[in-house]
Tab-separated table of N, CA and C in Angstrom:
chain	number	residue	atom	x	y	z
M	1	MET	N	11.232	12.009	-14.785
M	1	MET	CA	10.774	11.849	-13.419
M	1	MET	C	9.661	10.800	-13.349
M	2	LEU	N	8.726	10.877	-14.273
M	2	LEU	CA	7.648	9.891	-14.321
M	2	LEU	C	8.207	8.507	-14.606
M	3	ARG	N	9.204	8.446	-15.472
M	3	ARG	CA	9.822	7.173	-15.823
M	3	ARG	C	10.453	6.537	-14.573
M	4	GLN	N	11.156	7.323	-13.755
M	4	GLN	CA	11.772	6.817	-12.530
M	4	GLN	C	10.715	6.335	-11.544
M	5	PHE	N	9.646	7.078	-11.429
M	5	PHE	CA	8.549	6.689	-10.533
M	5	PHE	C	7.956	5.353	-10.958
M	6	LEU	N	7.680	5.193	-12.264
M	6	LEU	CA	7.097	3.949	-12.770
M	6	LEU	C	8.061	2.783	-12.607
M	7	LEU	N	9.346	3.024	-12.816
M	7	LEU	CA	10.339	1.975	-12.625
M	7	LEU	C	10.380	1.562	-11.152
M	8	GLY	N	10.380	2.521	-10.248
M	8	GLY	CA	10.361	2.222	-8.813
M	8	GLY	C	9.114	1.460	-8.403
M	9	LEU	N	7.988	1.839	-8.964
M	9	LEU	CA	6.729	1.158	-8.678
M	9	LEU	C	6.772	-0.284	-9.165
M	10	ALA	N	7.326	-0.504	-10.343
M	10	ALA	CA	7.435	-1.857	-10.895
M	10	ALA	C	8.356	-2.723	-10.040
M	11	ILE	N	9.441	-2.159	-9.579
M	11	ILE	CA	10.368	-2.913	-8.727
M	11	ILE	C	9.699	-3.254	-7.394
M	12	ALA	N	9.031	-2.286	-6.801
M	12	ALA	CA	8.353	-2.523	-5.520
M	12	ALA	C	7.278	-3.596	-5.645
M	13	ALA	N	6.580	-3.611	-6.761
M	13	ALA	CA	5.519	-4.610	-6.961
M	13	ALA	C	6.091	-6.007	-7.127
M	14	SER	N	7.336	-6.114	-7.586
M	14	SER	CA	7.919	-7.437	-7.811
M	14	SER	C	8.587	-8.009	-6.568
M	15	LEU	N	8.768	-7.212	-5.530
M	15	LEU	CA	9.396	-7.689	-4.304
M	15	LEU	C	8.439	-8.570	-3.515
M	16	PRO	N	8.976	-9.565	-2.776
M	16	PRO	CA	8.096	-10.396	-1.951
M	16	PRO	C	7.476	-9.574	-0.829
M	17	ALA	N	6.336	-10.050	-0.350
M	17	ALA	CA	5.642	-9.358	0.743
M	17	ALA	C	6.504	-9.406	1.995
M	18	PRO	N	6.466	-8.390	2.826
M	18	PRO	CA	7.240	-8.415	4.062
M	18	PRO	C	6.788	-9.555	4.963
M	19	SER	N	7.686	-10.048	5.815
M	19	SER	CA	7.379	-11.195	6.673
M	19	SER	C	6.278	-10.886	7.684
M	20	HIS	N	6.028	-9.614	7.962
M	20	HIS	CA	4.990	-9.270	8.926
M	20	HIS	C	3.625	-9.094	8.257
M	21	ALA	N	3.519	-9.510	6.984
M	21	ALA	CA	2.241	-9.406	6.276
M	21	ALA	C	1.193	-10.243	7.014
M	22	GLN	N	-0.009	-9.772	7.002
M	22	GLN	CA	-1.092	-10.454	7.703
M	22	GLN	C	-1.420	-11.786	7.038
M	23	TRP	N	-1.420	-12.854	7.815
M	23	TRP	CA	-1.771	-14.173	7.315
M	23	TRP	C	-3.288	-14.299	7.316
M	24	ARG	N	-3.836	-14.887	6.288
M	24	ARG	CA	-5.283	-15.082	6.205
M	24	ARG	C	-5.602	-16.568	6.303
M	25	GLU	N	-6.494	-16.878	7.219
M	25	GLU	CA	-6.884	-18.267	7.395
M	25	GLU	C	-7.734	-18.735	6.216
M	26	PRO	N	-7.450	-19.937	5.707
M	26	PRO	CA	-8.297	-20.473	4.638
M	26	PRO	C	-9.724	-20.678	5.144
M	27	PRO	N	-10.683	-20.731	4.236
M	27	PRO	CA	-12.062	-20.985	4.676
M	27	PRO	C	-12.196	-22.408	5.225
M	28	ARG	N	-13.213	-22.602	6.051
M	28	ARG	CA	-13.468	-23.937	6.592
M	28	ARG	C	-13.734	-24.895	5.431
M	29	SER	N	-13.015	-26.005	5.431
M	29	SER	CA	-13.205	-27.001	4.382
M	29	SER	C	-13.520	-28.378	4.957
M	30	MET	N	-13.639	-28.450	6.281
M	30	MET	CA	-13.962	-29.716	6.937
M	30	MET	C	-15.185	-29.512	7.820
M	31	GLN	N	-15.953	-30.578	7.979
M	31	GLN	CA	-17.133	-30.513	8.832
M	31	GLN	C	-16.695	-30.241	10.273
M	32	ALA	N	-17.379	-29.354	10.951
M	32	ALA	CA	-17.011	-28.927	12.303
M	32	ALA	C	-17.541	-29.866	13.382
M	33	ALA	N	-17.531	-31.152	13.120
M	33	ALA	CA	-17.995	-32.125	14.105
M	33	ALA	C	-16.830	-32.516	15.011
M	34	PRO	N	-16.987	-32.383	16.333
M	34	PRO	CA	-15.907	-32.749	17.248
M	34	PRO	C	-15.504	-34.216	17.086
M	35	GLN	N	-14.200	-34.457	17.102
M	35	GLN	CA	-13.657	-35.806	16.964
M	35	GLN	C	-12.691	-36.074	18.100
M	36	ARG	N	-12.661	-37.295	18.563
M	36	ARG	CA	-11.765	-37.672	19.655
M	36	ARG	C	-10.467	-38.223	19.055
M	37	TYR	N	-9.347	-37.639	19.442
M	37	TYR	CA	-8.030	-38.092	18.999
M	37	TYR	C	-7.304	-38.678	20.201
M	38	THR	N	-6.675	-39.832	20.028
M	38	THR	CA	-6.018	-40.522	21.136
M	38	THR	C	-4.530	-40.722	20.846
M	39	GLY	N	-3.798	-41.038	21.892
M	39	GLY	CA	-2.372	-41.313	21.754
M	39	GLY	C	-1.574	-40.109	21.296
M	40	CYS	N	-1.986	-38.928	21.702
M	40	CYS	CA	-1.347	-37.689	21.227
M	40	CYS	C	-0.095	-37.352	22.028
M	41	ARG	N	0.912	-36.882	21.308
M	41	ARG	CA	2.135	-36.385	21.926
M	41	ARG	C	2.576	-35.153	21.143
M	42	PRO	N	3.233	-34.213	21.793
M	42	PRO	CA	3.635	-32.981	21.096
M	42	PRO	C	4.808	-33.225	20.142
M	43	VAL	N	4.698	-32.694	18.940
M	43	VAL	CA	5.793	-32.707	17.977
M	43	VAL	C	6.619	-31.454	18.200
M	44	ASP	N	5.921	-30.348	18.374
M	44	ASP	CA	6.528	-29.063	18.719
M	44	ASP	C	5.493	-28.311	19.546
M	45	GLY	N	5.525	-27.009	19.569
M	45	GLY	CA	4.607	-26.261	20.414
M	45	GLY	C	3.217	-26.067	19.859
M	46	ASP	N	3.004	-26.395	18.572
M	46	ASP	CA	1.681	-26.192	17.989
M	46	ASP	C	1.195	-27.377	17.156
M	47	THR	N	1.850	-28.519	17.271
M	47	THR	CA	1.448	-29.711	16.512
M	47	THR	C	1.469	-30.935	17.408
M	48	LEU	N	0.437	-31.757	17.282
M	48	LEU	CA	0.358	-33.025	17.998
M	48	LEU	C	0.393	-34.180	17.000
M	49	ALA	N	1.098	-35.244	17.361
M	49	ALA	CA	1.064	-36.483	16.585
M	49	ALA	C	0.151	-37.435	17.346
M	50	CYS	N	-0.949	-37.820	16.721
M	50	CYS	CA	-1.938	-38.694	17.352
M	50	CYS	C	-2.101	-39.963	16.505
M	51	ARG	N	-2.766	-40.965	17.042
M	51	ARG	CA	-3.022	-42.193	16.271
M	51	ARG	C	-3.798	-41.894	14.992
M	52	GLN	N	-4.665	-40.912	15.036
M	52	GLN	CA	-5.505	-40.578	13.882
M	52	GLN	C	-4.790	-39.680	12.879
M	53	GLY	N	-3.607	-39.180	13.215
M	53	GLY	CA	-2.854	-38.300	12.328
M	53	GLY	C	-2.377	-37.061	13.064
M	54	ARG	N	-1.660	-36.228	12.353
M	54	ARG	CA	-1.133	-34.993	12.959
M	54	ARG	C	-2.190	-33.895	12.992
M	55	VAL	N	-2.167	-33.128	14.084
M	55	VAL	CA	-3.117	-32.039	14.284
M	55	VAL	C	-2.343	-30.772	14.597
M	56	ARG	N	-2.677	-29.710	13.905
M	56	ARG	CA	-2.049	-28.389	14.120
M	56	ARG	C	-3.051	-27.517	14.865
M	57	LEU	N	-2.605	-26.883	15.955
M	57	LEU	CA	-3.481	-26.004	16.720
M	57	LEU	C	-3.836	-24.785	15.885
M	58	ARG	N	-5.099	-24.503	15.772
M	58	ARG	CA	-5.576	-23.343	15.017
M	58	ARG	C	-5.362	-22.069	15.832
M	59	GLY	N	-4.828	-21.038	15.192
M	59	GLY	CA	-4.676	-19.743	15.835
M	59	GLY	C	-3.402	-19.549	16.621
M	60	VAL	N	-2.464	-20.499	16.528
M	60	VAL	CA	-1.228	-20.420	17.292
M	60	VAL	C	-0.047	-20.661	16.359
M	61	ASP	N	1.027	-19.915	16.538
M	61	ASP	CA	2.261	-20.149	15.812
M	61	ASP	C	3.394	-20.023	16.810
M	62	THR	N	3.868	-21.155	17.318
M	62	THR	CA	4.941	-21.150	18.314
M	62	THR	C	6.299	-21.205	17.619
M	63	PRO	N	7.372	-20.943	18.357
M	63	PRO	CA	8.707	-20.982	17.758
M	63	PRO	C	9.031	-22.344	17.137
M	64	GLU	N	9.777	-22.292	16.050
M	64	GLU	CA	10.205	-23.506	15.346
M	64	GLU	C	11.481	-24.041	15.995
M	65	ARG	N	11.813	-25.283	15.673
M	65	ARG	CA	13.038	-25.896	16.192
M	65	ARG	C	14.225	-24.981	15.914
M	66	GLY	N	15.030	-24.765	16.917
M	66	GLY	CA	16.179	-23.890	16.778
M	66	GLY	C	15.902	-22.450	17.177
M	67	GLU	N	14.634	-22.091	17.317
M	67	GLU	CA	14.287	-20.733	17.733
M	67	GLU	C	14.100	-20.694	19.249
M	68	ARG	N	14.328	-19.533	19.815
M	68	ARG	CA	14.174	-19.347	21.254
M	68	ARG	C	12.720	-19.611	21.661
M	69	GLY	N	12.526	-20.410	22.688
M	69	GLY	CA	11.195	-20.717	23.190
M	69	GLY	C	10.597	-22.007	22.648
M	70	TYR	N	11.316	-22.678	21.730
M	70	TYR	CA	10.799	-23.911	21.123
M	70	TYR	C	10.527	-24.984	22.173
M	71	ARG	N	11.544	-25.305	22.979
M	71	ARG	CA	11.405	-26.377	23.981
M	71	ARG	C	10.330	-26.056	25.017
M	72	ALA	N	10.266	-24.812	25.448
M	72	ALA	CA	9.265	-24.425	26.453
M	72	ALA	C	7.859	-24.607	25.901
M	73	ALA	N	7.644	-24.215	24.647
M	73	ALA	CA	6.318	-24.367	24.028
M	73	ALA	C	5.978	-25.841	23.848
M	74	GLN	N	6.947	-26.645	23.442
M	74	GLN	CA	6.715	-28.084	23.265
M	74	GLN	C	6.351	-28.734	24.600
M	75	ARG	N	7.089	-28.400	25.645
M	75	ARG	CA	6.788	-28.961	26.970
M	75	ARG	C	5.400	-28.529	27.449
M	76	GLU	N	5.070	-27.258	27.216
M	76	GLU	CA	3.770	-26.751	27.666
M	76	GLU	C	2.627	-27.431	26.930
M	77	LEU	N	2.784	-27.660	25.644
M	77	LEU	CA	1.739	-28.370	24.896
M	77	LEU	C	1.573	-29.778	25.449
M	78	GLY	N	2.681	-30.439	25.773
M	78	GLY	CA	2.606	-31.768	26.386
M	78	GLY	C	1.902	-31.739	27.727
M	79	ARG	N	2.188	-30.719	28.513
M	79	ARG	CA	1.540	-30.582	29.827
M	79	ARG	C	0.041	-30.359	29.675
M	80	ARG	N	-0.349	-29.530	28.714
M	80	ARG	CA	-1.768	-29.212	28.525
M	80	ARG	C	-2.562	-30.356	27.897
M	81	THR	N	-1.875	-31.288	27.261
M	81	THR	CA	-2.565	-32.425	26.617
M	81	THR	C	-2.178	-33.746	27.264
M	82	ARG	N	-1.643	-33.676	28.484
M	82	ARG	CA	-1.228	-34.885	29.195
M	82	ARG	C	-2.390	-35.878	29.251
M	83	GLY	N	-2.090	-37.103	29.020
M	83	GLY	CA	-3.118	-38.137	28.976
M	83	GLY	C	-3.330	-38.606	27.547
M	84	GLY	N	-2.958	-37.766	26.597
M	84	GLY	CA	-2.952	-38.169	25.198
M	84	GLY	C	-4.275	-38.190	24.477
M	85	THR	N	-5.386	-37.838	25.130
M	85	THR	CA	-6.679	-37.814	24.459
M	85	THR	C	-7.187	-36.379	24.419
M	86	VAL	N	-7.528	-35.929	23.213
M	86	VAL	CA	-8.034	-34.574	23.022
M	86	VAL	C	-9.258	-34.608	22.125
M	87	THR	N	-10.018	-33.537	22.145
M	87	THR	CA	-11.139	-33.372	21.226
M	87	THR	C	-10.730	-32.328	20.201
M	88	VAL	N	-10.912	-32.659	18.916
M	88	VAL	CA	-10.519	-31.769	17.831
M	88	VAL	C	-11.756	-31.376	17.034
M	89	VAL	N	-11.926	-30.083	16.827
M	89	VAL	CA	-12.966	-29.567	15.934
M	89	VAL	C	-12.218	-29.110	14.675
M	90	PRO	N	-12.207	-29.949	13.625
M	90	PRO	CA	-11.419	-29.653	12.432
M	90	PRO	C	-11.901	-28.405	11.700
M	91	HIS	N	-10.968	-27.707	11.070
M	91	HIS	CA	-11.289	-26.526	10.282
M	91	HIS	C	-10.870	-26.715	8.826
M	92	HIS	N	-9.603	-27.046	8.601
M	92	HIS	CA	-9.099	-27.281	7.248
M	92	HIS	C	-7.825	-28.116	7.330
M	93	ARG	N	-7.293	-28.511	6.191
M	93	ARG	CA	-5.989	-29.178	6.132
M	93	ARG	C	-4.968	-28.174	5.628
M	94	ASP	N	-3.761	-28.238	6.193
M	94	ASP	CA	-2.717	-27.333	5.740
M	94	ASP	C	-1.928	-27.962	4.592
M	95	ARG	N	-0.926	-27.261	4.120
M	95	ARG	CA	-0.165	-27.728	2.963
M	95	ARG	C	0.633	-28.997	3.248
M	96	TYR	N	0.779	-29.365	4.524
M	96	TYR	CA	1.476	-30.591	4.898
M	96	TYR	C	0.506	-31.750	5.142
M	97	GLY	N	-0.776	-31.521	4.939
M	97	GLY	CA	-1.777	-32.570	5.126
M	97	GLY	C	-2.275	-32.715	6.552
M	98	ARG	N	-1.802	-31.853	7.440
M	98	ARG	CA	-2.259	-31.924	8.832
M	98	ARG	C	-3.649	-31.320	8.963
M	99	VAL	N	-4.432	-31.862	9.888
M	99	VAL	CA	-5.708	-31.249	10.226
M	99	VAL	C	-5.393	-30.021	11.075
M	100	VAL	N	-5.948	-28.891	10.709
M	100	VAL	CA	-5.819	-27.676	11.513
M	100	VAL	C	-7.175	-27.466	12.171
M	101	GLY	N	-7.181	-27.368	13.481
M	101	GLY	CA	-8.462	-27.213	14.151
M	101	GLY	C	-8.312	-26.748	15.580
M	102	ASP	N	-9.449	-26.569	16.213
M	102	ASP	CA	-9.493	-26.189	17.618
M	102	ASP	C	-9.336	-27.466	18.434
M	103	VAL	N	-8.352	-27.473	19.314
M	103	VAL	CA	-8.047	-28.643	20.134
M	103	VAL	C	-8.461	-28.351	21.566
M	104	TYR	N	-9.226	-29.266	22.134
M	104	TYR	CA	-9.713	-29.102	23.506
M	104	TYR	C	-9.193	-30.236	24.377
M	105	SER	N	-8.762	-29.883	25.573
M	105	SER	CA	-8.322	-30.855	26.557
M	105	SER	C	-8.751	-30.345	27.920
M	106	ARG	N	-9.314	-31.208	28.711
M	106	ARG	CA	-9.815	-30.843	30.043
M	106	ARG	C	-10.758	-29.657	29.997
M	107	GLY	N	-11.576	-29.595	28.947
M	107	GLY	CA	-12.610	-28.582	28.837
M	107	GLY	C	-12.172	-27.237	28.293
M	108	GLY	N	-10.876	-27.058	28.016
M	108	GLY	CA	-10.413	-25.765	27.531
M	108	GLY	C	-9.792	-25.847	26.148
M	109	ASN	N	-9.803	-24.720	25.438
M	109	ASN	CA	-9.204	-24.631	24.115
M	109	ASN	C	-7.689	-24.498	24.298
M	110	VAL	N	-6.946	-25.512	23.892
M	110	VAL	CA	-5.507	-25.561	24.109
M	110	VAL	C	-4.796	-24.441	23.348
M	111	GLY	N	-5.176	-24.197	22.107
M	111	GLY	CA	-4.538	-23.162	21.309
M	111	GLY	C	-4.717	-21.782	21.906
M	112	ARG	N	-5.916	-21.464	22.290
M	112	ARG	CA	-6.176	-20.142	22.884
M	112	ARG	C	-5.416	-19.963	24.186
M	113	SER	N	-5.370	-21.021	24.993
M	113	SER	CA	-4.667	-20.890	26.272
M	113	SER	C	-3.160	-20.783	26.065
M	114	MET	N	-2.611	-21.475	25.052
M	114	MET	CA	-1.178	-21.355	24.740
M	114	MET	C	-0.869	-19.930	24.263
M	115	ASP	N	-1.737	-19.395	23.429
M	115	ASP	CA	-1.548	-18.039	22.918
M	115	ASP	C	-1.640	-17.025	24.054
M	116	ALA	N	-2.653	-17.173	24.900
M	116	ALA	CA	-2.850	-16.244	26.020
M	116	ALA	C	-1.688	-16.301	27.012
M	117	ALA	N	-1.057	-17.466	27.131
M	117	ALA	CA	0.059	-17.624	28.061
M	117	ALA	C	1.381	-17.132	27.469
M	118	GLY	N	1.351	-16.692	26.206
M	118	GLY	CA	2.539	-16.102	25.612
M	118	GLY	C	3.446	-17.045	24.860
M	119	TYR	N	2.954	-18.210	24.473
M	119	TYR	CA	3.796	-19.169	23.748
M	119	TYR	C	3.809	-18.940	22.241
M	120	SER	N	2.925	-18.108	21.719
M	120	SER	CA	2.929	-17.788	20.293
M	120	SER	C	4.054	-16.816	19.983
M	121	LYS	N	4.497	-16.851	18.727
M	121	LYS	CA	5.482	-15.872	18.287
M	121	LYS	C	4.829	-14.494	18.333
M	122	ALA	N	5.625	-13.483	18.586
M	122	ALA	CA	5.100	-12.125	18.660
M	122	ALA	C	4.597	-11.663	17.299
M	123	ARG	N	5.244	-12.114	16.235
M	123	ARG	CA	4.857	-11.736	14.882
M	123	ARG	C	4.817	-12.997	14.034
M	124	GLY	N	4.101	-12.918	12.931
M	124	GLY	CA	4.086	-14.032	12.005
M	124	GLY	C	2.713	-14.607	11.819
M	125	ALA	N	2.679	-15.732	11.203
M	125	ALA	CA	1.418	-16.361	10.839
M	125	ALA	C	0.695	-16.899	12.059
M	126	ARG	N	-0.586	-16.690	12.093
M	126	ARG	CA	-1.448	-17.304	13.114
M	126	ARG	C	-2.272	-18.324	12.361
M	127	ARG	N	-2.075	-19.559	12.689
M	127	ARG	CA	-2.750	-20.610	11.941
M	127	ARG	C	-4.002	-21.021	12.658
């Protein structure tokens, strides 16, 4: 009986974490000085392509291409950043080299407002 329990425990420990596991934000690795980014356009619902490079909205995870709600989130991000100039308070770089930070447009935090409006996925990573 103990042998079966230990075998079950070993198997459970080797399984990948469930997809609903809590995502942990990396520590701040960039100076929190606001920067002006210009020429921005939405890549998807949580990423902007700007002249200075790609920026990922911190705290938001919108649907990916092919998932329900992708186009609506992309359009909404474009609407909220219309004019192409935003202020970014960098936090860290992600594994793709994008700056992840708080993005502000027209005086408001774009990521928080997208999340509050329901454009984030119900479950999953919050970046």
